Short mmCIF file of C-alpha atoms in Angstrom, two decimals:
data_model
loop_
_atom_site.label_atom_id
_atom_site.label_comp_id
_atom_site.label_asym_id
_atom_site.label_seq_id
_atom_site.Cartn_x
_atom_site.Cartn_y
_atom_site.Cartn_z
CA UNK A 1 -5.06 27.55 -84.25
CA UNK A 2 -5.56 29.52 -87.34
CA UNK A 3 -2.05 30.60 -88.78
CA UNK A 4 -2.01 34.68 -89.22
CA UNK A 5 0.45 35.84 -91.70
CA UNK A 6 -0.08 39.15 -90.85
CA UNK A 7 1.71 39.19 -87.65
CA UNK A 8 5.09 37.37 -89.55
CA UNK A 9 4.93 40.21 -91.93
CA UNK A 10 4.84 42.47 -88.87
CA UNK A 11 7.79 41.08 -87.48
CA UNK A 12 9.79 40.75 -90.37
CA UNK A 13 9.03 44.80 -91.15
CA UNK A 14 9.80 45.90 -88.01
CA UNK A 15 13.41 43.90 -87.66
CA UNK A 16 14.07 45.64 -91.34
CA UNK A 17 13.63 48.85 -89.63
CA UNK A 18 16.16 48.59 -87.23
CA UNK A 19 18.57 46.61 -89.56
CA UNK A 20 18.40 49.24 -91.78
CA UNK A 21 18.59 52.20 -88.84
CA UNK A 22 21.44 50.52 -87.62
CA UNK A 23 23.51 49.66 -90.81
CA UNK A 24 22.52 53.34 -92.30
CA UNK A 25 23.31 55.35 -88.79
CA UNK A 26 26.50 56.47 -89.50
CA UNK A 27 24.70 58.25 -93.08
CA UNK A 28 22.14 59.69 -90.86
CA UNK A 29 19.80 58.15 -92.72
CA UNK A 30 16.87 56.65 -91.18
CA UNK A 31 14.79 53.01 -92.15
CA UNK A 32 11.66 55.65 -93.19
CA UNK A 33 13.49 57.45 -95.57
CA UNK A 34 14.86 54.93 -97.34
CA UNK A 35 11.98 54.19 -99.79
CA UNK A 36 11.63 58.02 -100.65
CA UNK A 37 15.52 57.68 -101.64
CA UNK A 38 14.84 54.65 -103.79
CA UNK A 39 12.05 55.72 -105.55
CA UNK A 40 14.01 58.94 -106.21
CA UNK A 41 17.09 57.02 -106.90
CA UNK A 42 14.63 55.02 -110.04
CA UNK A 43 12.92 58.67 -110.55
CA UNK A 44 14.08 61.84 -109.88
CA UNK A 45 12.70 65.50 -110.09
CA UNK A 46 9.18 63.69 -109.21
CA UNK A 47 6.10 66.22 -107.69
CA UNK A 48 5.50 65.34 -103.66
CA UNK A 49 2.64 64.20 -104.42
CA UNK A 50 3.95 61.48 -107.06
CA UNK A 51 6.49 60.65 -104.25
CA UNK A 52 4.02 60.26 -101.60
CA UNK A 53 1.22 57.36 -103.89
CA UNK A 54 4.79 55.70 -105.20
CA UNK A 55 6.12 55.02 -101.57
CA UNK A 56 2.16 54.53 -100.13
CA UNK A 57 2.63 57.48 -97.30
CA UNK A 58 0.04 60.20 -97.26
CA UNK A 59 0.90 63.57 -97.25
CA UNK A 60 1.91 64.39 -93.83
CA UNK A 61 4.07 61.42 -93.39
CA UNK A 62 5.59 62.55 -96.93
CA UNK A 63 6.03 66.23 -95.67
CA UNK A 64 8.05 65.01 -92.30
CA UNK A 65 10.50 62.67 -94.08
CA UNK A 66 10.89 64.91 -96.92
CA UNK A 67 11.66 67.58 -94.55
CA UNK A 68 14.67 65.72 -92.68
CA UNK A 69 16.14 64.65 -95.69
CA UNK A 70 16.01 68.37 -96.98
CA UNK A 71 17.69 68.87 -93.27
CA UNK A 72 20.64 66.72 -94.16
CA UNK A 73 21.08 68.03 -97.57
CA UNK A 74 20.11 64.73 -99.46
CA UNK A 75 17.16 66.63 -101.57
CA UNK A 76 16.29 69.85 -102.69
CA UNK A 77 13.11 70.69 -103.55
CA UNK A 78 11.96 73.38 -105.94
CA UNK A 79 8.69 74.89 -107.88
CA UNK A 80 6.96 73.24 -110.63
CA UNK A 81 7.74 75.48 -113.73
CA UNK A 82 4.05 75.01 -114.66
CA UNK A 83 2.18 74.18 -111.45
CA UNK A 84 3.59 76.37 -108.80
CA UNK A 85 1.40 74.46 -106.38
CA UNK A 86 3.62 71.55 -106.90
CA UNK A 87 7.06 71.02 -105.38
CA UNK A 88 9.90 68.55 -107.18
CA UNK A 89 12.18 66.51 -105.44
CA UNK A 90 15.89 66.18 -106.45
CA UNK A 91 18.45 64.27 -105.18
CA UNK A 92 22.07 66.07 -103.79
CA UNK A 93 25.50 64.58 -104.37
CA UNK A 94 25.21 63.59 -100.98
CA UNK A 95 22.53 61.09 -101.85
CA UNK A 96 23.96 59.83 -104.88
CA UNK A 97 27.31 59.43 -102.78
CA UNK A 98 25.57 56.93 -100.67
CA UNK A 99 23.19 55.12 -103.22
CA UNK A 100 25.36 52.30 -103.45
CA UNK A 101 25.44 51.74 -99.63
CA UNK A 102 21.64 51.96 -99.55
CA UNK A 103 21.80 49.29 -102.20
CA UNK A 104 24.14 47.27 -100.90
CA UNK A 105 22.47 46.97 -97.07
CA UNK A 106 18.97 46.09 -98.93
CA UNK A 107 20.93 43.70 -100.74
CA UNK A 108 22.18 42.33 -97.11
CA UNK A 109 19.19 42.26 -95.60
CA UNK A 110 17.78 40.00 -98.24
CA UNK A 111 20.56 37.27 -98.19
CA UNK A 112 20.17 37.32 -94.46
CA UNK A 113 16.31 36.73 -94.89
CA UNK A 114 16.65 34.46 -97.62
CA UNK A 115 20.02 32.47 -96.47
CA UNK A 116 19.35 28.77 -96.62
CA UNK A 117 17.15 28.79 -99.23
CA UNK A 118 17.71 27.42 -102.43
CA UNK A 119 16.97 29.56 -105.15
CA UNK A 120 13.98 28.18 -106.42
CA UNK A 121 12.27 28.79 -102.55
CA UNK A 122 13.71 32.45 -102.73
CA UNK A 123 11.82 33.01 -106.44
CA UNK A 124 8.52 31.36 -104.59
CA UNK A 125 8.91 33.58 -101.89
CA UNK A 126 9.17 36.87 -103.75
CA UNK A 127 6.17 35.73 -105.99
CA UNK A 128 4.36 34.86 -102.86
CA UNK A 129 4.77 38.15 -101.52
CA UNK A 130 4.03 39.62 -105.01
CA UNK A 131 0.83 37.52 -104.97
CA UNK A 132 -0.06 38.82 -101.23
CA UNK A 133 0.57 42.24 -102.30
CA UNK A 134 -1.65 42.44 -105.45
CA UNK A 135 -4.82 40.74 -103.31
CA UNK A 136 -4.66 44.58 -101.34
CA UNK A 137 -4.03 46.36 -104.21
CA UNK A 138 -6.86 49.13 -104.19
CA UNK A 139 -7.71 47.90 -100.67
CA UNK A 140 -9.13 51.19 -98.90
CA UNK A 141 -7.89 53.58 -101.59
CA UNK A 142 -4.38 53.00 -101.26
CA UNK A 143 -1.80 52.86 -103.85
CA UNK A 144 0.57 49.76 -102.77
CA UNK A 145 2.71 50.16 -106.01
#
């Protein structure tokens, strides 16, 4: 039987999701918008658009999570001083309050995936996973950055 690793990765994605739904309930703060709070967390005051190829959503899927988190006061989004076209996305105090608990579940998540490895087979498996994720790089016009 040929070994498909797609259907691990699947797995593994999905229990994330509700690890990370569960731990960040009480914040509101749902597994989807997580990676729209990190990347804002490493850059904010980005356009939507720069949000949406950084975090690999396309626009709708952008617009919808942007749109709760503007609900529950963790962004703010306002006019491009030279592109009015073009929203920017800035991060509350609200979301800064709770960057460290984002960080720290992540961080949770990943000793519970990697516990009982050594650390040598934990560096493997991140440059595995690096490895996987540069062979789809560019893959049907996507932007897996």
């Amino acid at each position: 039987m040929k070994q498909r690793t797609g259907k691990l990765i699947s797995i593994l994605y999905r229990k994330s999701q509700i690890y990370l739904g569960r731990v960040l309930k009480s914040y509101n703060v749902g597994a989807a918008e997580v990676p729209v709070l990190l990347s804002l967390y490493s850059k904010d005051g980005v356009t939507q658009e720069e949000l949406a190829t950084h975090v690999s959503l396309d626009k709708s899927a952008i617009t919808r999570i942007l749109q709760s988190l503007l609900s529950k006061n963790y962004i703010t989004k306002s006019k491009d001083e030279n592109d009015l076209r073009c929203n920017r996305i800035y991060l509350t105090k609200e979301a800064h309050a709770i960057k460290e608990t984002i960080y720290h579940a992540l961080d949770d998540w990943n000793a519970l995936l990697m516990r009982g490895l050594e650390e040598n087979d934990q560096t493997k498996v991140y440059h595995l996973l690096e490895y996987l994720v540069d062979n789809i790089k560019g893959e049907h016009n996507e932007n897996t950055d």
